GROMACS .gro file of C-alpha atoms in nm:
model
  129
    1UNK     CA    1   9.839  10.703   9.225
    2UNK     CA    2   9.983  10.870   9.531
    3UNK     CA    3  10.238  10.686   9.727
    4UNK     CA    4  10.336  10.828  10.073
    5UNK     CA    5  10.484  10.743  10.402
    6UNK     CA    6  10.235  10.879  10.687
    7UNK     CA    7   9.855  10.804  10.572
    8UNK     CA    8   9.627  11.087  10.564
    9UNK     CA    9   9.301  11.174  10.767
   10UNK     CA   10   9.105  10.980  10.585
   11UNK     CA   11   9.217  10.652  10.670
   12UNK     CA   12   9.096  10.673  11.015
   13UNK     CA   13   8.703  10.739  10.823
   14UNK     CA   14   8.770  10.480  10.574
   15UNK     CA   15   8.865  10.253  10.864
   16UNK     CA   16   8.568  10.304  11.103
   17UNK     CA   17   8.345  10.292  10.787
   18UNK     CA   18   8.490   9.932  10.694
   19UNK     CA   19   8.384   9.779  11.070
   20UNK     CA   20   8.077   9.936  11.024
   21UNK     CA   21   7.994   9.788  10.677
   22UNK     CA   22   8.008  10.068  10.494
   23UNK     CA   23   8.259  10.059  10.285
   24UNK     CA   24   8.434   9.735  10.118
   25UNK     CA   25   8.807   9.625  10.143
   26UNK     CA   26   9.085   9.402  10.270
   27UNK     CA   27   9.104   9.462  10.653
   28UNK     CA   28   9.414   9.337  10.856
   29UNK     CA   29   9.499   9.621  11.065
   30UNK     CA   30   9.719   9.539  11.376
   31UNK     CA   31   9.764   9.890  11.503
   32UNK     CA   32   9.672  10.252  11.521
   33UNK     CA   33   9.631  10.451  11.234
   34UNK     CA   34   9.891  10.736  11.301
   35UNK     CA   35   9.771  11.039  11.075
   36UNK     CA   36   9.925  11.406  11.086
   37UNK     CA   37   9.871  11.564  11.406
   38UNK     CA   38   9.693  11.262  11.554
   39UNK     CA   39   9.909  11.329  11.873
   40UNK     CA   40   9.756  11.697  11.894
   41UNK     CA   41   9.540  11.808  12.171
   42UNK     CA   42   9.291  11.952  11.867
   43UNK     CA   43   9.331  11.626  11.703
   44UNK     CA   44   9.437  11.446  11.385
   45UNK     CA   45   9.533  11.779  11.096
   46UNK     CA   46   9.372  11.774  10.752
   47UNK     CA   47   9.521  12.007  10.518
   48UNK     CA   48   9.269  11.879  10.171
   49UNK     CA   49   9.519  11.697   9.982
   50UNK     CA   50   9.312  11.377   9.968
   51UNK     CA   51   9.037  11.575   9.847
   52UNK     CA   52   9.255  11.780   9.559
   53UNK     CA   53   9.464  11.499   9.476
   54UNK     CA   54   9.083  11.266   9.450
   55UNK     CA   55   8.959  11.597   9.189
   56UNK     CA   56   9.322  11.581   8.978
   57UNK     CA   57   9.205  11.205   8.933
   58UNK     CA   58   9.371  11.004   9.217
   59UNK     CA   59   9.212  10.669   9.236
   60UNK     CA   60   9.524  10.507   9.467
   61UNK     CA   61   9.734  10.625   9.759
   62UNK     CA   62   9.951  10.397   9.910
   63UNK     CA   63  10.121  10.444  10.258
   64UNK     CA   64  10.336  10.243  10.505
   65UNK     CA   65  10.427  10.384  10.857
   66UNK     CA   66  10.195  10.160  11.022
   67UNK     CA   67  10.417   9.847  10.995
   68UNK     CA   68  10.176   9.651  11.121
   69UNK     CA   69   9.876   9.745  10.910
   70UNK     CA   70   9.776   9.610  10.585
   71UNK     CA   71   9.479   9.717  10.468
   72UNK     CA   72   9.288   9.784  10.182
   73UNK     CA   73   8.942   9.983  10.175
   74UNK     CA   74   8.787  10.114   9.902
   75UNK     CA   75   8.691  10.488  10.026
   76UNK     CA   76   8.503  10.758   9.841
   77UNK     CA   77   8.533  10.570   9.518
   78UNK     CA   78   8.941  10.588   9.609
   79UNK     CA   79   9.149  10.271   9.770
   80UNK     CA   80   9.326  10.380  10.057
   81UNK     CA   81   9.617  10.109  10.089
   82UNK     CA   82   9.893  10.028  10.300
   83UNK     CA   83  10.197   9.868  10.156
   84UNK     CA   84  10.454   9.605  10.336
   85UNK     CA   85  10.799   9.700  10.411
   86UNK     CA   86  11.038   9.521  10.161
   87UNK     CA   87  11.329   9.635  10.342
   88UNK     CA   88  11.573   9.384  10.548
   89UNK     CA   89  11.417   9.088  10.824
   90UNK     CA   90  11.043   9.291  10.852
   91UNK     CA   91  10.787   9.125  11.029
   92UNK     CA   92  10.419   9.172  11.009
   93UNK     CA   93  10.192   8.930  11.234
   94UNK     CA   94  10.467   8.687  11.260
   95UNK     CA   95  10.572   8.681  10.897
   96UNK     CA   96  10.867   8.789  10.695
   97UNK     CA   97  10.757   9.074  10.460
   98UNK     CA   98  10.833   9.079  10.110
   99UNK     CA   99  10.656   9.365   9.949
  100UNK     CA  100  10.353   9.521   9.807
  101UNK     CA  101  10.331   9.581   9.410
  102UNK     CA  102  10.117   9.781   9.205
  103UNK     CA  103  10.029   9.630   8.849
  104UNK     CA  104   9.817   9.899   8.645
  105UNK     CA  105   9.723   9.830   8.288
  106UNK     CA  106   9.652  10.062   8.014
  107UNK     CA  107   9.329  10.167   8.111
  108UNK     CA  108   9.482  10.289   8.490
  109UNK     CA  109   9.325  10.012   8.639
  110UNK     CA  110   9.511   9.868   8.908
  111UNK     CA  111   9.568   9.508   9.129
  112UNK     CA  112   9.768   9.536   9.464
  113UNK     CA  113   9.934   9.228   9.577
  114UNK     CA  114  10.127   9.192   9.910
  115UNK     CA  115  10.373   8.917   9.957
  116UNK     CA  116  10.548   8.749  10.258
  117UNK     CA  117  10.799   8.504  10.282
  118UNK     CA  118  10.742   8.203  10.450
  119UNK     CA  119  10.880   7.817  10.420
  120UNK     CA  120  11.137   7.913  10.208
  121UNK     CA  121  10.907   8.036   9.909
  122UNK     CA  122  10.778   8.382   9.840
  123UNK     CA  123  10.383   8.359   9.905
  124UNK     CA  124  10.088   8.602   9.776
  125UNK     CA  125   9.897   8.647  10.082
  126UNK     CA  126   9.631   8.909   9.936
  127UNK     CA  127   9.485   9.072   9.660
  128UNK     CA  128   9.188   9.335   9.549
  129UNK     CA  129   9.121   9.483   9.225
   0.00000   0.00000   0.00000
């Protein structure tokens, strides 16, 4: 598993492939995917780490960044995740943000959960394997 702050290129693919059907997930993205150099007149910058960190046996990376976004698509047989801030009063479509957790179990399989908080109880509000 990789867990960073800004998502790589490859979100914005994995993204457009998910509205097109192509690949499966958890969508619930609220705003735009902001990838290295995606403010760049030559566009978004891909420097391969995605596709050496996939051949070392990466099956997870998990981002944040885009506090709004939530997603999680399964991309080049890879999940490309973003994770809820669990830091002070955040607020993702209207709801208090508790956290994202990563369960693996001996085999390095893996189940992402996020939670929110909301009527005074902690609440799972998605999950995919």
């Amino acid at each position: 598993s990789c867990f960073l702050h800004i998502p790589l290129v490859e979100y914005i693919a994995a993204f457009e492939g998910y509205q097109e059907g192509i690949y499966s997930g958890v969508n619930d993205n609220n705003e735009e995917i902001c990838v290295p150099g995606h403010l760049n007149p030559g566009g978004p910058y891909n420097n391969g780490f995605f596709d050496h960190a996939k051949s070392l046996g990466t099956k997870l990376f998990l981002c944040g960044h885009d506090h709004t976004n939530t997603s999680y698509i399964e991309y080049q047989d890879v999940t490309l995740a973003y994770s809820l801030c669990a830091k002070g009063n955040r607020f993702c479509n209207g709801k208090r943000t508790v956290g994202t957790t990563v369960t693996y179990d001996l085999n390095g399989d893996f189940i992402l959960n996020s939670y929110i908080y909301r009527f005074g109880k902690i609440k799972l509000i998605d999950n995919l394997a």
